[in-house]
PDB file of C-alpha atoms and ligand atoms in Angstrom:
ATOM      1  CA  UNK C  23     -18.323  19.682  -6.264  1.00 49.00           C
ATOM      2  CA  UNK C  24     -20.369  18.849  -2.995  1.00 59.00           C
ATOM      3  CA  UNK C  25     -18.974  19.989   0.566  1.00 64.00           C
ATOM      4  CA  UNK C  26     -18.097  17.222   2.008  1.00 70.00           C
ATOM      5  CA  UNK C  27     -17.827  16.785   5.847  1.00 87.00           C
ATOM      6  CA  UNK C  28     -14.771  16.189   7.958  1.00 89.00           C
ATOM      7  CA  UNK C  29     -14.888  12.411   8.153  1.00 90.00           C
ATOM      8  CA  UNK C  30     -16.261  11.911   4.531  1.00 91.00           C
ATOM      9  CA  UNK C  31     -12.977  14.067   3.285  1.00 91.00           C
ATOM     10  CA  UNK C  32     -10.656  11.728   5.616  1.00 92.00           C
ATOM     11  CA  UNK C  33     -11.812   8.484   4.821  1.00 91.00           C
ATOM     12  CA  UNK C  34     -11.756   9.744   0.545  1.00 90.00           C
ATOM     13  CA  UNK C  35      -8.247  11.114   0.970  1.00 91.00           C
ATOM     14  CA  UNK C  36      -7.181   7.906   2.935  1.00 91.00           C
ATOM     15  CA  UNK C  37      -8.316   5.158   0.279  1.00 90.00           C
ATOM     16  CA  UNK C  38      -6.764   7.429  -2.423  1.00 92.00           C
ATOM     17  CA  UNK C  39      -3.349   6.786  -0.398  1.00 89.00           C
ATOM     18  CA  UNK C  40      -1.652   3.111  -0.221  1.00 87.00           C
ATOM     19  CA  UNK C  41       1.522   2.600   1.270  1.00 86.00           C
ATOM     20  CA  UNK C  42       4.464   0.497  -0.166  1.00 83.00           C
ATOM     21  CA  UNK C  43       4.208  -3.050   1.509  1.00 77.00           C
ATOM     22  CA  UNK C  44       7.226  -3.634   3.693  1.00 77.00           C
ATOM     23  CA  UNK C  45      10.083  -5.401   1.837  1.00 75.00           C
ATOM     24  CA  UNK C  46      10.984  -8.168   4.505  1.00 79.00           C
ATOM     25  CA  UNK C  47      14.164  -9.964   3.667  1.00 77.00           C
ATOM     26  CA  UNK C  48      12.747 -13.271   4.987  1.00 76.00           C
ATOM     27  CA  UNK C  49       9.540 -12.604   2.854  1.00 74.00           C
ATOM     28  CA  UNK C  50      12.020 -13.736   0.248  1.00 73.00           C
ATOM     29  CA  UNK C  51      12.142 -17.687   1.723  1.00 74.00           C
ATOM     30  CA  UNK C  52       9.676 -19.385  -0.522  1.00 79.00           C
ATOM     31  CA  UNK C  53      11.368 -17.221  -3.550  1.00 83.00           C
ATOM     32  CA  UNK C  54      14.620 -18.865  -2.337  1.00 88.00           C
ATOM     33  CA  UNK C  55      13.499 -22.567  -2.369  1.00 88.00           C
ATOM     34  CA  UNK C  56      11.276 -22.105  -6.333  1.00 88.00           C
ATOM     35  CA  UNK C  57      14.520 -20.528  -7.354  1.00 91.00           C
ATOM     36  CA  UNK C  58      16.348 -23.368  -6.189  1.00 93.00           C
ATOM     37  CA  UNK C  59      13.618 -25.834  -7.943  1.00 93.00           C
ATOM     38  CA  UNK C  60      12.947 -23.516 -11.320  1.00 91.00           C
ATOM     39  CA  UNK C  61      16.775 -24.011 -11.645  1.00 93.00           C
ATOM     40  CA  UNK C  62      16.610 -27.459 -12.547  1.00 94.00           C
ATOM     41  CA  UNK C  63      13.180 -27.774 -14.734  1.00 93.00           C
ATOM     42  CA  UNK C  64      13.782 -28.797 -17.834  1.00 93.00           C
ATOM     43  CA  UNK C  65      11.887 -26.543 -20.101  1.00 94.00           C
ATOM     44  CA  UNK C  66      10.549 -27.710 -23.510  1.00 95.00           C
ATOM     45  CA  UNK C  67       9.155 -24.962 -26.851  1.00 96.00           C
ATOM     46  CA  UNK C  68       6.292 -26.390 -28.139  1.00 96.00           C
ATOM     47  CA  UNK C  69       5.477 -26.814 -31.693  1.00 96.00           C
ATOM     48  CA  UNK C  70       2.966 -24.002 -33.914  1.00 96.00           C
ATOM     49  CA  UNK C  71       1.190 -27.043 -33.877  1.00 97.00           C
ATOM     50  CA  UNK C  72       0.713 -27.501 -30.177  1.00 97.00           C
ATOM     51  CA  UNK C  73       0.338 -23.822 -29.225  1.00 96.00           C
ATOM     52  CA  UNK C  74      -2.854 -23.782 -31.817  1.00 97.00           C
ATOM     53  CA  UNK C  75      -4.065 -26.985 -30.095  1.00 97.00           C
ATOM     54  CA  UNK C  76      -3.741 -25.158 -26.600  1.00 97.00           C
ATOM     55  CA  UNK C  77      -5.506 -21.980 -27.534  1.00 97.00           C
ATOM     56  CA  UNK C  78      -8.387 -24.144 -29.141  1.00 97.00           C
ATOM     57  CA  UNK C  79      -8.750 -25.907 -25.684  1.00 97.00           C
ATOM     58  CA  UNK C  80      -9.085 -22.771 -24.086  1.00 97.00           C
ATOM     59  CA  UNK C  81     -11.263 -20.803 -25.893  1.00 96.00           C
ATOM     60  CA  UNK C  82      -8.630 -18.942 -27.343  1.00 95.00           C
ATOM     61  CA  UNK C  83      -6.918 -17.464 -30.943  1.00 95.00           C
ATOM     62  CA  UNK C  84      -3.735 -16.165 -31.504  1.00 94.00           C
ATOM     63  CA  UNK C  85      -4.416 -13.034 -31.213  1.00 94.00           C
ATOM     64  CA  UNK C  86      -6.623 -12.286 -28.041  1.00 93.00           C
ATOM     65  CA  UNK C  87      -4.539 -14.614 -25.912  1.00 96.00           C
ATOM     66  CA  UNK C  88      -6.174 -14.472 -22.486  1.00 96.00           C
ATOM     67  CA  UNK C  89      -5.249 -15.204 -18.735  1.00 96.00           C
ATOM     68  CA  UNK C  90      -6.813 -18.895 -18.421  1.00 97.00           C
ATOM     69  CA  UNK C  91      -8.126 -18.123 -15.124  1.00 96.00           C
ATOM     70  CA  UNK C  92      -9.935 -14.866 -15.038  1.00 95.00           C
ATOM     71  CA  UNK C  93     -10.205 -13.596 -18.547  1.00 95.00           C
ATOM     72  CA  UNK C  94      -7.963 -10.774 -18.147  1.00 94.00           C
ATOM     73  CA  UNK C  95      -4.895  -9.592 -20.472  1.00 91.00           C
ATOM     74  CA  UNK C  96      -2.665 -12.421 -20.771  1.00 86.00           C
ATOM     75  CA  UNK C  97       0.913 -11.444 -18.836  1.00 85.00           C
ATOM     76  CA  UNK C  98       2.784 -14.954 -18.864  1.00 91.00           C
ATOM     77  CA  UNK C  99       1.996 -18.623 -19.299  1.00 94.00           C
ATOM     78  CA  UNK C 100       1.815 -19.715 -15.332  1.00 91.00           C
ATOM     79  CA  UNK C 101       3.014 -23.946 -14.481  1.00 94.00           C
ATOM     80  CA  UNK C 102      -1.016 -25.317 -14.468  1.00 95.00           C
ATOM     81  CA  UNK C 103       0.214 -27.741 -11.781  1.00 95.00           C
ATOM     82  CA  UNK C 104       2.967 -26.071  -9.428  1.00 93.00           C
ATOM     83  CA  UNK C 105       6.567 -27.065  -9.496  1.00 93.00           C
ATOM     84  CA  UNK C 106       7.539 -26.994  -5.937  1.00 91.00           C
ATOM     85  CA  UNK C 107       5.549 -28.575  -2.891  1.00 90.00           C
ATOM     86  CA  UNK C 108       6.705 -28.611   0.658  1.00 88.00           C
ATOM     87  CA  UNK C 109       9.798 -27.277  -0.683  1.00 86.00           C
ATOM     88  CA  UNK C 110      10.691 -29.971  -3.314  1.00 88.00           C
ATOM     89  CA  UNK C 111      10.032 -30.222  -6.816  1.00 93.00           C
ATOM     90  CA  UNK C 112       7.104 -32.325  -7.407  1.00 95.00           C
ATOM     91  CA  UNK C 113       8.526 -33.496 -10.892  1.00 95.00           C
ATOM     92  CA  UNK C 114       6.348 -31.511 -13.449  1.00 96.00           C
ATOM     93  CA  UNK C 115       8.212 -29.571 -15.864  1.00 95.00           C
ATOM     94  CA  UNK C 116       7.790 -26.833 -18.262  1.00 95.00           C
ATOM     95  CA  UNK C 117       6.308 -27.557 -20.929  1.00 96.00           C
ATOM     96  CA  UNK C 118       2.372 -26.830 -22.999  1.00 97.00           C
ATOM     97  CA  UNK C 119       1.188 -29.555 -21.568  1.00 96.00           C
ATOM     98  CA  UNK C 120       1.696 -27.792 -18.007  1.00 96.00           C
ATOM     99  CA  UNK C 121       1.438 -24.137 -19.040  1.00 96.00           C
ATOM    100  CA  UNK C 122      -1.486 -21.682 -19.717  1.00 97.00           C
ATOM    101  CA  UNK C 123      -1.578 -17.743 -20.276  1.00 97.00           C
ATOM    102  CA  UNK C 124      -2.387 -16.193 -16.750  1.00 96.00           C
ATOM    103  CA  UNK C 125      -2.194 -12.547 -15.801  1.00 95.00           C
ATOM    104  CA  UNK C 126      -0.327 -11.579 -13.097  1.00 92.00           C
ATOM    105  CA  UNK C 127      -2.340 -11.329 -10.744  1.00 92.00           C
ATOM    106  CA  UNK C 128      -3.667 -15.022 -11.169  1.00 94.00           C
ATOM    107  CA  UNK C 129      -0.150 -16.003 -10.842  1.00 91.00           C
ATOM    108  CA  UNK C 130       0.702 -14.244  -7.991  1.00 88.00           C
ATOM    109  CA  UNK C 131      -2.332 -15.145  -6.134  1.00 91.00           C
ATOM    110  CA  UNK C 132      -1.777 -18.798  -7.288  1.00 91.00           C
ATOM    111  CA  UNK C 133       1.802 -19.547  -6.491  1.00 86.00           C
ATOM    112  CA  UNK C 134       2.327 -23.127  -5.650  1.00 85.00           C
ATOM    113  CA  UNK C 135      -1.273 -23.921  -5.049  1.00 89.00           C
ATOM    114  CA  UNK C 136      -3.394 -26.607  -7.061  1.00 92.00           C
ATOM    115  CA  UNK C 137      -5.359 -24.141  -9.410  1.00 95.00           C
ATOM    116  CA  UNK C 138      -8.585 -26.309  -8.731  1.00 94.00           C
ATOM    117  CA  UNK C 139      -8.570 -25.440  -5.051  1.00 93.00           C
ATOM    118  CA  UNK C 140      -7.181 -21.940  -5.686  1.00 95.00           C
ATOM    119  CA  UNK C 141      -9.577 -20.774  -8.273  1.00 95.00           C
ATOM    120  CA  UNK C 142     -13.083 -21.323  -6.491  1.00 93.00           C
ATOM    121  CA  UNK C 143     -10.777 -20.044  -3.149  1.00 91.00           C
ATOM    122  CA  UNK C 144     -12.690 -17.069  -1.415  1.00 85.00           C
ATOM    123  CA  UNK C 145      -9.593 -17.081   1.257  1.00 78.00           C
ATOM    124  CA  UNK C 146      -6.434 -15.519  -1.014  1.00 76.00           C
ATOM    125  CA  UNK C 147      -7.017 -11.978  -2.219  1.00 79.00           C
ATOM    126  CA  UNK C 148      -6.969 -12.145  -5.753  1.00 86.00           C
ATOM    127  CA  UNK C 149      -8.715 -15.633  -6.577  1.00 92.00           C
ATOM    128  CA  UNK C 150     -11.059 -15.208  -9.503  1.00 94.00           C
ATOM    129  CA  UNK C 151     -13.623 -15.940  -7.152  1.00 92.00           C
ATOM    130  CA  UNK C 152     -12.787 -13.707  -4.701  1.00 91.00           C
ATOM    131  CA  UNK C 153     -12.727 -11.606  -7.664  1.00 91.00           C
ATOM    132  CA  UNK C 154     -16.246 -12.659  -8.950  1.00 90.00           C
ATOM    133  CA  UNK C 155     -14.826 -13.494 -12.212  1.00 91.00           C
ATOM    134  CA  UNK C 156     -17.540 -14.104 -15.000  1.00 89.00           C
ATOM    135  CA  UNK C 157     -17.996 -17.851 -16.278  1.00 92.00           C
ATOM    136  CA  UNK C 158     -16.015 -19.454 -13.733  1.00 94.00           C
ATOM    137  CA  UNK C 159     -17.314 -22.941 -14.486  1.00 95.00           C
ATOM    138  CA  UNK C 160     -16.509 -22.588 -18.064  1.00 96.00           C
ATOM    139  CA  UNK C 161     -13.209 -21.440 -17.204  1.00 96.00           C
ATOM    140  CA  UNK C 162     -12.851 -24.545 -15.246  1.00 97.00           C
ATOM    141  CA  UNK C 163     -14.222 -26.750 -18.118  1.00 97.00           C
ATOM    142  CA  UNK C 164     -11.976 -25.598 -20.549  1.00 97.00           C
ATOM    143  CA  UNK C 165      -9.249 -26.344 -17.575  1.00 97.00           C
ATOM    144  CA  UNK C 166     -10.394 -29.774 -17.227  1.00 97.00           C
ATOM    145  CA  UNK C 167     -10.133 -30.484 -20.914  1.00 97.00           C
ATOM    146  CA  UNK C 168      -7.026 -28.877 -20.933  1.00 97.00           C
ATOM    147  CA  UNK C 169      -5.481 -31.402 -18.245  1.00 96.00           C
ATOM    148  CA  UNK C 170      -7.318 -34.162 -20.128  1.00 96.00           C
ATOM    149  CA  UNK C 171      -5.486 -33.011 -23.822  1.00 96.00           C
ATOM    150  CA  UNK C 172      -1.682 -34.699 -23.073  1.00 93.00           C
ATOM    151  CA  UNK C 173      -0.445 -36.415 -20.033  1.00 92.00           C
ATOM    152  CA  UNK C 174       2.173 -34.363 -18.270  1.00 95.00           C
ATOM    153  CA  UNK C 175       5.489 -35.387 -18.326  1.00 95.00           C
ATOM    154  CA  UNK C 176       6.912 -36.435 -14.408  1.00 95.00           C
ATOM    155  CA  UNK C 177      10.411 -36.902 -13.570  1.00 95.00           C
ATOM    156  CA  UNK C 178      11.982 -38.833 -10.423  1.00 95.00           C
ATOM    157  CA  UNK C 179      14.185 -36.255  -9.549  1.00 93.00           C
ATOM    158  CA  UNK C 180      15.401 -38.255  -6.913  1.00 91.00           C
ATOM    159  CA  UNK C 181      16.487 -40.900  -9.378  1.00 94.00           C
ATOM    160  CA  UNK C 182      18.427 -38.487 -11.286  1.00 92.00           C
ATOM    161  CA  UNK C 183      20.970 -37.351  -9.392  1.00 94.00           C
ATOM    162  CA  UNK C 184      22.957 -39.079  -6.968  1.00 96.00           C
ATOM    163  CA  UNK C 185      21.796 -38.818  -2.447  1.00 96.00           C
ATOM    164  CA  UNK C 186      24.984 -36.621  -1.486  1.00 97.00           C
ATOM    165  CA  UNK C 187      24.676 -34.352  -4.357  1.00 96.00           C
ATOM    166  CA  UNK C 188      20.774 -33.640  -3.562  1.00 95.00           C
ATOM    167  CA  UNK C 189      21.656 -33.596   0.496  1.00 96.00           C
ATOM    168  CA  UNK C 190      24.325 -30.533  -1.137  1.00 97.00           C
ATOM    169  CA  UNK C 191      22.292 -28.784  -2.877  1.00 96.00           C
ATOM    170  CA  UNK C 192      19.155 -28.546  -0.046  1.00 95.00           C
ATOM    171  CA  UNK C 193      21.996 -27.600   2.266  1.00 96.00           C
ATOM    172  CA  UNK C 194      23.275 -24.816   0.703  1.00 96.00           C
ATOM    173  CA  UNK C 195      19.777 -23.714   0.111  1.00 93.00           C
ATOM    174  CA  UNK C 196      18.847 -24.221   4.053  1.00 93.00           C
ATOM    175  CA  UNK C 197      22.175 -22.333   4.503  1.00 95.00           C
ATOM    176  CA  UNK C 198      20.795 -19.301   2.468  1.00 93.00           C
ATOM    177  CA  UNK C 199      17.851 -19.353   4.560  1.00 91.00           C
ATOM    178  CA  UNK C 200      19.631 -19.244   7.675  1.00 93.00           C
ATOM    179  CA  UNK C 201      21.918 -16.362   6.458  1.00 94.00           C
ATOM    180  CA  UNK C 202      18.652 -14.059   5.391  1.00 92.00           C
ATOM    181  CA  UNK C 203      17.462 -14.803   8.875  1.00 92.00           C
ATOM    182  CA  UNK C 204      20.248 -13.543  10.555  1.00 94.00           C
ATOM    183  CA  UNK C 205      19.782 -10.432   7.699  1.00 93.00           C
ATOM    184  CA  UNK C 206      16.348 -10.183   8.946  1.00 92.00           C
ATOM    185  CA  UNK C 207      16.966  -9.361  12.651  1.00 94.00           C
ATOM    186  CA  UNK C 208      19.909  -7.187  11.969  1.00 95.00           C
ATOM    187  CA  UNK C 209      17.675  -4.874   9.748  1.00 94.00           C
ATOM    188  CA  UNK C 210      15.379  -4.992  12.371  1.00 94.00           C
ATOM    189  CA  UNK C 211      17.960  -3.588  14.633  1.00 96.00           C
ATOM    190  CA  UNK C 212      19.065  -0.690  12.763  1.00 96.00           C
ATOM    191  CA  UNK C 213      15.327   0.075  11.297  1.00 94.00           C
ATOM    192  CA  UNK C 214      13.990   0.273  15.225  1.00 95.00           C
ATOM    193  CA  UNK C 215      17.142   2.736  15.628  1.00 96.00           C
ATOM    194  CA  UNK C 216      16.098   4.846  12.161  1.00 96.00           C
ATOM    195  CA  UNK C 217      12.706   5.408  13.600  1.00 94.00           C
ATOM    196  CA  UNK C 218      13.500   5.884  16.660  1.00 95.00           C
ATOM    197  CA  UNK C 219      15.859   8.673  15.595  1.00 93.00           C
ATOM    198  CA  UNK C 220      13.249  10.288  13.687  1.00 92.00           C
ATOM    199  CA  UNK C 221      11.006  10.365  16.018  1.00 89.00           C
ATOM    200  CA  UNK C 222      13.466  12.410  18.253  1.00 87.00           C
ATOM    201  CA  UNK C 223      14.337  14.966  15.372  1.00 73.00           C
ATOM    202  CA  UNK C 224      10.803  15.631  15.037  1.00 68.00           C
TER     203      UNK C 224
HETATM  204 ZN1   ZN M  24      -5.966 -13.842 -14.314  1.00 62.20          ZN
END
């Protein structure tokens, strides 16, 4: 091994290192509100028939099921068009139609984001082209003709359910909200105090 010098050795020793991102309580809002929507979707198995049809589409067989975005090991089938959008459901469901294998880290990145912005997006940190992801365009071919294979279904929710019982239920979810606020600045209290105090027994 080479000698290296003093700012070399710091800078290798501090990218080996990566501290746990802060767990905020109000991190946890939009979590809330696609908790409160994923509750309600309707979800629908599709047939042997349909599943063979999707993994056609994409490029794909049974048995080397990849994410549809980046190619990577397939972790979960991620909603192709997001359920929630300025906090309301915006009526898709889950179902093949409106599901395709992502990794993680595609659906992470993603979240409630149209995938057609999100995947040529050099602004979030894990977009496949931030990533410089191989065959982007053909990904987003076989996306395209994926979108174009069965009209999604769409519900009203509005429609469904009476006024008063939707003004309940956003209430109690805007009540939530307010409560983890008021949890937010209280840990921020006692976490000044904690380092505070260990600064002193230092
Ligand atoms: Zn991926």
């Amino acid at each position: 091994m080479t000698l290296l010098d003093d700012a070399a050795r710091r800078r290798l020793l501090e990218a080996a290192f990566k501290m746990p991102s802060m767990q905020s309580i109000v991190a946890r809002k939009s979590t809330i509100t696609n908790a409160f929507v994923n509750s309600l979707i309707p979800a629908i198995r599709p047939t042997p028939n349909e599943i063979e049809e999707a993994l056609r589409i994409l490029g794909m067989t049974p048995d080397n099921v990849r994410c549809a975005y980046c190619g990577d090991r397939n972790s979960e089938w991620d909603h192709l068009r997001p359920l929630v959008l300025k906090e309301r459901p915006t009526g898709y469901i889950s179902e093949i139609a409106n599901l395709v294998p992502s990794c993680g880290k595609c659906n992470q990145s993603k979240r409630n984001e149209a995938w057609r912005t999100w995947i040529v997006g050099t602004s979030g940190k894990h977009t496949p082209a931030r990533r410089g992801v191989a065959d982007l365009h053909l990904r987003i071919e076989r996306l395209d003709a994926y979108e174009r294979w069965k009209s999604p279904t769409r519900i009203d929710f509005d429609s469904v359910a009476p006024p008063q019982e939707w003004k309940a239920y956003w209430e109690m979810r805007a009540q939530i909200n307010e409560e983890m606020k008021r949890c937010h600045e209280m840990a921020e209290v006692i976490r000044q105090r904690i380092a505070a105090d260990l600064l002193k027994t230092e």
